[in-house]
XYZ file of C-alpha atoms in Angstrom:
690
model
C -42.968 -63.307 21.973
C -40.244 -61.868 19.853
C -42.518 -59.312 18.150
C -43.919 -58.049 21.472
C -40.484 -57.296 22.803
C -39.998 -53.539 23.199
C -37.538 -51.657 21.008
C -35.208 -50.877 23.894
C -35.238 -54.495 24.897
C -34.210 -55.542 21.386
C -31.401 -52.963 21.362
C -30.168 -54.241 24.688
C -30.189 -57.778 23.316
C -28.229 -56.721 20.250
C -25.576 -54.933 22.303
C -23.812 -58.081 23.554
C -23.793 -59.432 20.014
C -22.119 -56.279 18.707
C -19.706 -56.433 21.603
C -18.797 -59.984 20.698
C -18.299 -59.133 17.034
C -15.997 -56.241 17.985
C -17.363 -53.950 15.222
C -18.430 -50.349 15.896
C -22.196 -49.795 15.291
C -23.259 -47.735 12.286
C -25.015 -45.067 14.366
C -21.924 -44.495 16.482
C -19.798 -44.212 13.362
C -22.149 -41.639 11.868
C -22.145 -39.551 15.032
C -18.411 -39.793 15.268
C -18.022 -38.759 11.632
C -20.264 -35.718 12.072
C -18.273 -34.571 15.039
C -14.984 -34.965 13.185
C -16.384 -33.068 10.190
C -17.578 -30.236 12.348
C -14.256 -30.077 14.110
C -12.364 -29.960 10.826
C -14.597 -27.200 9.472
C -13.976 -25.036 12.518
C -10.242 -25.681 12.387
C -9.926 -24.869 8.699
C -12.402 -21.996 8.685
C -11.580 -18.337 9.305
C -13.693 -17.952 12.434
C -11.276 -19.970 14.543
C -12.127 -22.304 17.372
C -15.522 -21.633 18.970
C -17.745 -22.988 21.668
C -19.137 -25.618 19.334
C -15.662 -27.144 18.908
C -15.148 -27.372 22.629
C -18.563 -29.007 23.059
C -17.737 -31.515 20.298
C -14.383 -32.375 21.800
C -16.007 -32.858 25.182
C -18.568 -35.251 23.709
C -15.773 -37.183 21.950
C -13.851 -37.571 25.182
C -16.968 -38.748 26.977
C -17.666 -41.270 24.207
C -14.099 -42.566 24.313
C -14.382 -43.163 28.052
C -17.080 -45.719 27.322
C -15.531 -49.196 27.868
C -17.556 -50.729 25.031
C -16.261 -48.210 22.478
C -12.704 -48.611 23.725
C -13.039 -52.350 23.376
C -14.386 -52.048 19.832
C -11.623 -49.679 18.752
C -8.997 -51.966 20.269
C -10.447 -54.997 18.475
C -10.508 -53.137 15.144
C -6.861 -52.125 15.539
C -5.852 -55.717 16.234
C -7.890 -57.250 13.385
C -6.246 -57.840 10.028
C -7.849 -56.658 6.768
C -8.750 -60.266 5.912
C -10.666 -60.652 9.179
C -12.506 -57.367 8.609
C -13.532 -58.509 5.107
C -14.672 -61.898 6.347
C -16.751 -60.270 9.093
C -18.653 -58.225 6.497
C -18.853 -60.701 3.568
C -20.563 -64.057 3.694
C -18.584 -67.274 2.993
C -20.570 -67.954 -0.189
C -19.638 -64.567 -1.614
C -15.974 -65.156 -0.715
C -16.045 -68.501 -2.541
C -17.689 -66.897 -5.552
C -15.033 -64.201 -5.727
C -12.249 -66.774 -5.408
C -13.678 -68.846 -8.264
C -14.267 -65.902 -10.567
C -10.884 -64.251 -9.933
C -8.618 -63.981 -13.003
C -4.975 -63.089 -12.716
C -3.273 -60.472 -14.857
C -1.386 -63.157 -16.785
C -4.620 -64.812 -17.847
C -6.205 -61.513 -18.771
C -3.122 -60.605 -20.803
C -3.411 -63.781 -22.921
C -7.079 -63.397 -23.849
C -7.577 -64.570 -27.458
C -8.523 -62.140 -30.162
C -12.250 -61.429 -30.048
C -12.346 -60.597 -33.766
C -12.984 -64.200 -34.813
C -15.216 -65.501 -37.573
C -16.001 -68.759 -35.798
C -17.979 -69.476 -32.695
C -16.924 -71.503 -29.710
C -19.324 -74.284 -30.684
C -17.803 -74.474 -34.173
C -14.338 -74.786 -32.691
C -15.460 -77.569 -30.397
C -17.213 -79.271 -33.285
C -14.064 -79.074 -35.402
C -11.928 -80.675 -32.697
C -14.221 -83.726 -32.450
C -15.376 -84.539 -35.986
C -15.665 -88.282 -35.508
C -17.666 -87.997 -32.306
C -20.048 -85.586 -34.020
C -20.609 -88.011 -36.873
C -21.322 -90.824 -34.459
C -23.764 -88.612 -32.585
C -25.552 -87.810 -35.835
C -25.929 -91.466 -36.734
C -27.266 -92.232 -33.288
C -29.710 -89.338 -33.525
C -30.833 -90.545 -36.925
C -31.851 -93.928 -35.566
C -34.173 -92.415 -32.940
C -35.751 -89.669 -35.046
C -35.522 -91.045 -38.561
C -39.179 -90.457 -39.377
C -39.082 -86.812 -38.348
C -35.828 -86.330 -40.235
C -37.319 -87.795 -43.386
C -40.378 -85.566 -43.132
C -38.200 -82.482 -42.801
C -36.063 -83.482 -45.757
C -39.119 -84.189 -47.913
C -40.573 -80.808 -47.003
C -37.342 -78.960 -47.708
C -36.485 -80.654 -51.024
C -38.390 -80.535 -54.232
C -40.509 -83.673 -54.520
C -40.087 -83.667 -58.246
C -36.264 -83.682 -58.071
C -34.569 -86.945 -58.967
C -32.706 -88.985 -56.377
C -29.359 -88.399 -58.080
C -29.762 -84.626 -57.720
C -30.585 -84.990 -54.050
C -27.505 -87.122 -53.606
C -25.292 -84.534 -55.307
C -26.758 -81.783 -53.140
C -26.071 -83.800 -50.022
C -22.514 -84.383 -51.133
C -22.070 -80.671 -51.803
C -23.422 -79.805 -48.340
C -21.108 -82.349 -46.798
C -18.100 -80.912 -48.634
C -19.027 -77.366 -47.630
C -19.291 -78.490 -44.034
C -15.920 -80.185 -44.252
C -14.369 -77.056 -45.780
C -15.814 -74.985 -42.987
C -14.402 -77.369 -40.410
C -11.022 -77.260 -42.169
C -11.027 -73.490 -41.873
C -11.816 -73.764 -38.180
C -8.989 -76.255 -37.658
C -6.564 -73.987 -39.506
C -7.561 -71.154 -37.227
C -7.002 -73.395 -34.192
C -3.551 -74.378 -35.452
C -2.673 -70.732 -36.019
C -3.764 -69.895 -32.493
C -1.691 -72.745 -31.070
C 1.353 -71.555 -33.016
C 0.952 -68.077 -31.548
C 0.689 -69.568 -28.072
C 3.843 -71.607 -28.661
C 5.632 -68.474 -29.886
C 4.617 -66.635 -26.737
C 5.888 -69.516 -24.630
C 9.177 -69.492 -26.550
C 9.564 -65.781 -25.899
C 8.907 -66.333 -22.201
C 11.388 -69.214 -22.106
C 14.014 -67.083 -23.862
C 13.528 -64.394 -21.251
C 13.907 -66.973 -18.500
C 17.032 -68.332 -20.215
C 18.464 -64.810 -20.392
C 17.920 -64.336 -16.673
C 19.572 -67.679 -15.866
C 22.536 -66.857 -18.140
C 23.024 -63.590 -16.295
C 22.953 -65.461 -13.009
C 25.486 -67.976 -14.344
C 27.791 -65.163 -15.499
C 27.626 -63.551 -12.062
C 28.414 -66.858 -10.375
C 31.410 -67.505 -12.635
C 32.769 -64.032 -12.018
C 32.297 -64.440 -8.273
C 34.055 -67.807 -8.457
C 36.981 -66.242 -10.316
C 37.220 -63.447 -7.741
C 37.224 -65.940 -4.871
C 39.886 -67.981 -6.623
C 42.049 -64.881 -7.010
C 41.616 -64.049 -3.334
C 42.621 -67.596 -2.453
C 45.755 -67.254 -4.598
C 46.659 -64.016 -2.856
C 46.211 -65.687 0.533
C 48.445 -68.559 -0.577
C 51.149 -66.104 -1.614
C 50.822 -64.223 1.678
C 51.076 -67.456 3.650
C 54.142 -68.505 1.688
C 55.812 -65.123 2.230
C 55.053 -65.186 5.942
C 56.375 -68.735 6.221
C 59.644 -67.704 4.586
C 59.949 -64.699 6.917
C 59.398 -66.911 9.957
C 62.030 -69.361 8.746
C 64.509 -66.529 8.146
C 63.835 -65.100 11.617
C 64.281 -68.514 13.196
C 67.554 -69.021 11.322
C 68.906 -65.626 12.413
C 67.885 -66.064 16.034
C 69.456 -69.518 16.194
C 72.926 -68.265 15.240
C 75.398 -67.481 17.984
C 77.352 -64.259 18.281
C 80.636 -64.727 16.435
C 83.687 -64.915 18.708
C 87.126 -63.502 18.010
C 89.328 -66.026 16.324
C 92.837 -65.974 15.070
C 93.827 -64.262 11.877
C 94.754 -67.573 10.277
C 91.280 -68.961 10.880
C 89.774 -65.800 9.430
C 91.930 -66.096 6.344
C 91.036 -69.784 5.886
C 87.328 -69.058 6.298
C 87.406 -66.167 3.888
C 89.438 -68.063 1.296
C 87.202 -71.123 1.448
C 84.861 -71.401 -1.561
C 81.872 -72.098 0.671
C 82.208 -68.737 2.438
C 83.482 -66.360 -0.166
C 82.426 -63.070 1.365
C 84.308 -60.759 -0.957
C 84.463 -57.310 0.497
C 81.989 -58.119 3.340
C 83.215 -58.525 6.854
C 82.826 -61.823 8.680
C 80.210 -60.543 11.106
C 77.992 -59.193 8.326
C 78.363 -62.374 6.311
C 77.327 -64.630 9.171
C 74.167 -62.600 9.754
C 72.954 -63.180 6.191
C 70.462 -66.040 5.814
C 71.633 -69.044 3.880
C 70.342 -69.333 0.330
C 67.269 -71.545 -0.034
C 66.215 -73.712 -2.880
C 63.192 -72.643 -4.890
C 60.070 -73.881 -3.163
C 57.467 -75.232 -5.561
C 54.149 -73.489 -5.326
C 51.069 -75.625 -4.807
C 48.937 -76.369 -7.846
C 46.335 -73.707 -8.297
C 42.722 -74.572 -8.826
C 41.302 -73.796 -12.243
C 37.835 -72.313 -12.442
C 35.518 -74.492 -14.515
C 33.781 -72.010 -16.822
C 30.683 -73.406 -18.510
C 28.992 -70.306 -19.907
C 30.369 -70.917 -23.416
C 28.650 -74.308 -23.500
C 25.264 -72.580 -23.410
C 26.012 -70.120 -26.219
C 25.048 -70.838 -29.785
C 27.697 -72.671 -31.802
C 29.749 -70.203 -33.814
C 29.353 -67.304 -31.366
C 32.439 -65.120 -31.109
C 33.633 -64.660 -27.539
C 36.599 -62.385 -28.185
C 39.170 -61.384 -30.790
C 42.442 -59.552 -30.240
C 45.886 -59.160 -31.867
C 48.509 -61.288 -30.139
C 51.613 -61.068 -32.367
C 52.987 -59.032 -35.213
C 53.841 -62.092 -37.361
C 52.020 -65.319 -38.257
C 51.223 -67.545 -35.306
C 53.168 -70.791 -35.471
C 51.815 -72.608 -32.382
C 49.289 -72.165 -29.588
C 47.677 -74.174 -26.803
C 45.631 -73.609 -23.623
C 44.811 -75.685 -20.582
C 41.091 -75.091 -19.913
C 38.445 -72.698 -21.286
C 39.056 -69.163 -19.994
C 42.296 -70.432 -18.448
C 45.941 -69.928 -19.465
C 47.039 -69.871 -23.100
C 50.534 -69.856 -24.607
C 51.167 -68.626 -28.148
C 54.255 -68.539 -30.341
C 54.852 -66.713 -33.609
C 57.531 -66.082 -36.175
C 58.454 -62.855 -34.358
C 60.585 -65.056 -32.011
C 58.356 -64.425 -28.980
C 56.384 -66.785 -26.770
C 53.542 -65.091 -24.904
C 51.448 -66.307 -21.982
C 47.831 -65.090 -21.872
C 45.150 -64.955 -19.221
C 42.038 -65.852 -21.240
C 39.729 -64.912 -18.393
C 41.075 -61.349 -18.278
C 42.172 -61.120 -21.919
C 45.647 -59.855 -20.996
C 49.229 -60.871 -21.621
C 50.803 -62.324 -18.473
C 54.394 -62.232 -19.702
C 56.996 -63.645 -22.082
C 58.815 -66.993 -21.975
C 62.342 -65.971 -22.892
C 65.192 -68.389 -23.556
C 64.913 -69.754 -27.099
C 67.315 -68.440 -29.699
C 64.855 -68.775 -32.579
C 61.158 -69.113 -33.332
C 59.088 -71.761 -31.596
C 57.426 -74.202 -33.998
C 55.409 -76.332 -31.549
C 54.261 -76.199 -27.941
C 51.878 -77.850 -25.490
C 50.271 -76.761 -22.219
C 49.579 -79.483 -19.647
C 48.224 -78.062 -16.383
C 50.991 -75.706 -15.219
C 53.691 -77.325 -17.364
C 54.572 -75.952 -20.803
C 56.835 -77.613 -23.371
C 58.148 -75.577 -26.312
C 60.108 -76.796 -29.326
C 62.130 -74.287 -31.316
C 64.075 -73.938 -34.525
C 67.228 -73.760 -32.354
C 66.933 -77.577 -31.936
C 66.078 -77.393 -28.226
C 63.032 -78.255 -26.166
C 62.395 -76.172 -23.059
C 60.124 -76.922 -20.112
C 58.427 -74.170 -18.116
C 56.459 -74.173 -14.873
C 53.744 -71.520 -15.021
C 52.913 -71.952 -11.338
C 56.087 -69.985 -10.590
C 54.847 -66.952 -12.511
C 54.604 -63.762 -10.500
C 51.428 -62.422 -12.069
C 48.407 -60.828 -10.421
C 45.572 -59.767 -12.736
C 44.268 -56.242 -12.168
C 40.853 -55.984 -10.527
C 38.252 -55.812 -13.234
C 34.527 -56.325 -13.535
C 33.600 -58.968 -16.021
C 30.089 -59.913 -14.960
C 28.499 -57.053 -16.872
C 30.397 -58.013 -20.016
C 29.380 -61.629 -19.641
C 25.823 -60.510 -19.084
C 25.900 -58.392 -22.213
C 27.224 -61.379 -24.139
C 24.392 -63.552 -22.854
C 21.857 -60.861 -23.717
C 23.369 -60.463 -27.149
C 23.113 -64.200 -27.704
C 19.409 -64.212 -26.909
C 18.881 -61.147 -29.073
C 20.547 -62.984 -31.928
C 18.044 -65.791 -31.532
C 15.187 -63.291 -31.737
C 16.567 -61.067 -34.489
C 18.824 -62.609 -37.147
C 19.480 -59.225 -38.739
C 21.437 -57.928 -35.753
C 23.968 -60.757 -35.967
C 26.043 -59.123 -38.697
C 26.053 -55.777 -36.874
C 27.252 -57.147 -33.541
C 29.567 -59.875 -34.837
C 32.695 -57.733 -34.574
C 32.002 -56.603 -31.008
C 34.108 -58.109 -28.267
C 31.767 -58.326 -25.304
C 33.836 -60.624 -23.145
C 37.046 -58.620 -23.331
C 37.855 -56.047 -20.733
C 38.845 -53.555 -23.391
C 35.642 -52.351 -24.983
C 37.424 -51.018 -28.090
C 39.382 -53.384 -30.346
C 43.158 -53.127 -30.165
C 45.148 -52.591 -33.342
C 48.449 -53.847 -31.893
C 49.327 -56.634 -29.434
C 49.009 -55.694 -25.799
C 52.296 -55.158 -24.023
C 53.316 -57.627 -21.296
C 53.864 -56.401 -17.721
C 56.941 -54.269 -17.214
C 58.407 -56.662 -14.648
C 59.705 -60.045 -15.724
C 56.842 -62.111 -14.358
C 58.114 -65.364 -15.908
C 61.708 -65.233 -14.607
C 61.176 -68.225 -12.270
C 59.354 -70.407 -14.807
C 62.223 -72.211 -16.672
C 62.720 -75.830 -15.582
C 64.827 -77.782 -18.096
C 66.460 -77.342 -21.465
C 66.472 -80.561 -23.498
C 69.167 -80.402 -26.162
C 69.944 -83.565 -28.119
C 68.469 -82.939 -31.551
C 70.666 -81.491 -34.258
C 67.895 -79.822 -36.299
C 64.759 -77.812 -35.615
C 61.959 -79.286 -33.516
C 58.817 -79.682 -35.616
C 56.501 -81.667 -33.296
C 56.234 -82.681 -29.651
C 53.750 -84.157 -27.217
C 53.696 -84.310 -23.433
C 51.851 -86.940 -21.420
C 52.365 -87.475 -17.701
C 56.159 -87.672 -17.211
C 56.918 -88.605 -20.818
C 57.793 -86.147 -23.551
C 58.319 -87.190 -27.171
C 59.799 -84.769 -29.689
C 60.201 -85.003 -33.453
C 62.866 -83.142 -35.390
C 64.007 -82.385 -38.895
C 67.024 -84.629 -38.152
C 64.617 -87.532 -38.891
C 64.573 -88.859 -35.331
C 62.097 -89.108 -32.482
C 63.353 -88.750 -28.924
C 61.705 -89.789 -25.697
C 62.543 -87.661 -22.642
C 62.218 -88.054 -18.912
C 61.013 -84.631 -17.834
C 61.776 -85.202 -14.139
C 65.472 -85.785 -14.817
C 65.620 -83.761 -18.019
C 67.430 -86.322 -20.134
C 66.806 -88.407 -23.261
C 65.937 -92.046 -22.577
C 65.303 -93.336 -26.116
C 65.979 -92.337 -29.720
C 63.851 -93.643 -32.601
C 65.189 -93.425 -36.143
C 62.273 -92.980 -38.539
C 64.290 -93.850 -41.648
C 65.600 -97.024 -40.047
C 62.084 -98.051 -39.060
C 60.835 -97.345 -42.570
C 63.673 -99.393 -44.041
C 62.948 -102.293 -41.691
C 59.271 -102.257 -42.604
C 60.100 -102.002 -46.307
C 62.549 -104.904 -46.075
C 60.085 -107.157 -44.270
C 57.282 -106.371 -46.701
C 59.655 -106.715 -49.681
C 60.435 -110.251 -48.553
C 56.747 -111.073 -48.514
C 56.217 -109.439 -51.909
C 59.175 -111.295 -53.439
C 57.813 -114.559 -52.133
C 54.485 -113.823 -53.796
C 56.167 -112.847 -57.109
C 54.791 -109.275 -57.301
C 56.744 -106.132 -58.056
C 58.340 -104.401 -55.083
C 56.480 -101.230 -54.122
C 58.170 -98.078 -52.917
C 57.194 -97.441 -49.304
C 59.099 -94.195 -48.847
C 58.893 -91.163 -51.037
C 61.841 -88.853 -50.922
C 61.477 -87.103 -47.551
C 61.356 -83.349 -47.556
C 60.326 -83.189 -51.236
C 56.614 -82.982 -50.537
C 55.431 -79.431 -50.964
C 52.281 -77.761 -49.825
C 50.141 -75.736 -52.183
C 51.740 -72.481 -51.096
C 55.175 -73.759 -52.037
C 56.591 -74.380 -48.546
C 58.565 -77.488 -47.702
C 56.764 -80.033 -45.557
C 58.229 -81.023 -42.201
C 59.759 -84.493 -42.004
C 57.913 -85.188 -38.740
C 54.653 -83.306 -39.141
C 52.790 -84.424 -36.023
C 52.903 -86.913 -33.182
C 51.014 -87.923 -30.053
C 51.808 -90.382 -27.288
C 49.720 -92.124 -24.666
C 51.516 -94.377 -22.180
C 53.557 -96.707 -24.421
C 51.659 -95.909 -27.646
C 53.005 -93.342 -30.102
C 51.477 -92.156 -33.387
C 53.729 -90.258 -35.778
C 52.875 -88.677 -39.136
C 55.701 -87.976 -41.557
C 56.331 -86.273 -44.882
C 55.795 -89.450 -46.914
C 52.090 -89.435 -46.015
C 52.275 -92.441 -43.696
C 51.157 -92.669 -40.088
C 53.248 -95.064 -38.022
C 52.131 -96.512 -34.708
C 55.082 -97.188 -32.386
C 55.498 -99.167 -29.208
C 57.777 -97.154 -26.922
C 58.612 -100.218 -24.838
C 60.258 -102.021 -27.753
C 60.981 -99.035 -29.992
C 59.404 -100.804 -32.957
C 56.671 -99.884 -35.437
C 53.809 -102.344 -35.124
C 51.448 -100.795 -37.703
C 51.638 -98.346 -40.616
C 48.561 -96.571 -41.928
C 48.758 -95.845 -45.662
C 46.248 -93.542 -47.328
C 47.436 -89.945 -47.538
C 49.124 -88.762 -50.718
C 50.746 -85.726 -49.094
C 52.685 -84.943 -45.951
C 50.854 -85.531 -42.665
C 50.673 -82.190 -40.865
C 48.489 -82.938 -37.806
C 46.919 -85.843 -35.954
C 45.055 -86.760 -32.770
C 43.713 -90.042 -31.414
C 41.584 -91.342 -28.556
C 40.606 -94.845 -27.441
C 38.968 -95.816 -30.762
C 39.693 -93.296 -33.520
C 42.730 -91.617 -35.071
C 42.133 -88.390 -37.036
C 44.843 -87.164 -39.409
C 45.164 -84.073 -41.597
C 47.462 -83.807 -44.582
C 48.798 -81.483 -47.242
C 46.736 -83.480 -49.753
C 43.751 -81.373 -48.483
C 42.010 -84.325 -46.818
C 41.145 -85.419 -43.307
C 40.957 -89.125 -42.614
C 39.418 -90.882 -39.628
C 40.995 -94.273 -38.886
C 39.714 -97.165 -36.816
C 42.541 -98.096 -34.454
C 41.182 -101.603 -33.889
C 41.317 -102.640 -37.550
C 43.678 -100.049 -39.043
C 41.180 -99.231 -41.789
C 39.703 -95.879 -42.822
C 36.455 -95.167 -41.008
C 35.605 -91.884 -42.764
C 37.281 -89.223 -44.908
C 36.479 -85.815 -46.347
C 38.447 -83.130 -48.204
C 38.767 -79.341 -48.452
C 40.028 -76.903 -51.077
C 43.330 -76.101 -49.318
C 45.941 -78.119 -47.372
C 45.052 -78.896 -43.767
C 47.588 -77.322 -41.408
C 46.025 -78.022 -37.987
C 43.156 -79.960 -36.430
C 41.767 -80.952 -33.054
C 38.599 -82.704 -31.932
C 36.535 -83.094 -28.785
C 33.453 -85.151 -27.964
C 31.212 -83.327 -30.458
C 33.229 -81.748 -33.276
C 36.398 -81.853 -35.361
C 37.866 -78.384 -35.989
C 40.449 -77.889 -38.735
C 42.455 -75.055 -40.267
C 42.374 -75.515 -44.042
C 43.925 -72.386 -45.541
C 40.819 -70.206 -45.233
C 39.697 -67.314 -43.061
C 37.292 -69.562 -41.134
C 37.692 -72.724 -39.111
C 36.205 -75.801 -40.742
C 34.049 -77.714 -38.256
C 32.683 -81.216 -38.740
C 29.864 -82.210 -36.393
C 30.401 -85.857 -35.503
C 26.845 -86.387 -34.251
C 24.914 -85.478 -37.408
C 27.721 -85.353 -40.002
C 27.226 -81.652 -40.739
C 30.003 -79.381 -42.032
C 29.940 -75.693 -41.147
C 32.298 -72.709 -40.914
C 33.116 -71.042 -37.613
C 33.861 -67.345 -38.207
C 35.153 -65.636 -41.291
C 31.785 -65.463 -43.056
C 30.006 -62.529 -44.673
C 31.378 -59.056 -44.003
C 33.769 -60.474 -41.409
C 35.601 -62.451 -44.098
C 35.733 -59.464 -46.451
C 37.195 -57.242 -43.733
C 40.068 -59.647 -43.022
C 42.978 -59.150 -45.361
C 45.242 -62.181 -45.339
C 43.788 -63.444 -42.066
C 44.181 -67.100 -42.928
C 43.726 -69.474 -39.989
C 46.989 -71.357 -39.361
C 46.468 -73.061 -35.974
C 43.383 -74.196 -34.097
C 42.787 -75.696 -30.637
C 39.463 -77.063 -29.356
C 38.561 -78.210 -25.844
C 35.064 -78.725 -24.430
C 33.401 -76.566 -27.074
C 35.872 -73.698 -26.526
C 37.784 -72.961 -29.751
C 40.840 -70.748 -30.204
C 42.219 -69.947 -33.652
C 45.580 -68.385 -34.577
C 45.764 -66.513 -37.853
C 48.456 -65.548 -40.270
C 48.227 -61.860 -39.342
C 48.951 -62.631 -35.658
C 45.336 -62.302 -34.488
C 43.673 -64.692 -32.059
C 39.968 -65.519 -32.180
C 37.987 -67.257 -29.450
C 34.690 -68.933 -30.374
C 32.003 -71.141 -28.935
C 31.931 -74.346 -30.940
């Protein structure tokens, strides 16, 4: 029945199907294309538009009036490319194309085709034991055929021992061939791992750039918040002044005697001002404390390689005698023998101002949040509040510099040769070129409102101090320790080191006399201990307090542990043969550095030495964090001891960098959360990732 159907009938049956599919028939497309071609030829040609063009346009308009064609064109315009492809390609072909599709990443990592081994050999080399088992299993089933082949291949007249040696040789050759295949596989795997490492380094570089941008954005938002706080405070003061002026009444005329009494009174000494002008002036207000400012928690330095230089700049013209900072990229205070105390913005790399007030050089200082304590050779301790500083950093762009530092770090991992060339570059500083002289502080006195208290009770220079909570302990060359109440600004306790040493010596002498032994000398002549460079050692070299516990290192090489509640020494640690110059302790360990060129780690629970190591020069400063112990030992680099693996390494001052520094011996070092700052003898500061 289907074959006898006329041609027109079949075309009429196919028409609804084409209408349902919504696709233009091929014949219609060909006719339409011919008409468009003819039209284009007449338009482009020189003859111009003729009768044929008008006839073609008329036929096109008549075709477009056909509802079926309009419907097909409308359906094609609404269909997506995926639907058009699916209407022309069968589902099996689509599945085949999806399975055989290879991305550009896979095509990029195609192994080298110049290989001496086949795929079967590689598979055979990866499974040697399984292949041997398969051979034994095959030998059991076809042993007769295998024997016939071997008898035909070998010489029948050959002895059995020769056959055995030949078999062993073939086995060894096969094993050597498999070894070569395995070596090639290992080499290929190493190349793949290297490619993955390169890709991971690129990903790490991108993430470091993102982290640098986030930290810079956080710093900008923090600065905007500080500016809003200052604006709110200024507006609040203006509103209070306006309310005070509006609340005053208009002064009335009083007698001359009352005017004279009011003018002569000390509370209203107007001088040359008239009474009306004086009463309109607002009353003086006490200094309003500014709220504590939030510190941005920078973490980029934690992801840099240990020993990476972050910045380096000259801070003073003379050797640096003391330095400290609050948080990484926060606020730093430095003092030098040029009788200046400078405050630095580590995030911007600029000097914020000078702390002026001491009459001589500052020997020791500490930064605790916004509070700074400085001890000077003028025998005074001064307290400063940095939250009262009137400093606004200039708008700068640091994200690009941080990004360049992150990129440089990854480049150093890839190319070790470029490390020496880029080691002297300062990528985190705003100033792209190194400065030869210390940057000048702002012209205005930004630190004029910072002084809090002046603690004057010592009679000799201050050589050590430590601040914890509301307690400040200072040590002086007058051989005393003083405990201060920083809220009231007065001394609450005085500890005589010589008296404590005499008491301990007397008590131990009694025990020694009872035992019949000779009496030892527990105090060497103080102040006689000399460092290697010939300088006199400080009587109180270092101290640290925590609640009621106080550790003090003195010139006799002893470390005494005090109880501030009773004012007594409850333990003395004997071990150093030179003056103790620095110390720090935590819950379990006490680390001390001495002029005898050694660093000792003590166990506070037992009072015994836990570990010790020595250097070639006297140790002048040390500090430790959770991972490392950093020390200044009379060299151009900071000595770092890794507490996790016991490794010693030098931070900075190596290679050409050490040769270029003339007399740049590290004198002071501070370490917090892997962020290390060193102060050198030539007045230069170096910031490193440790």
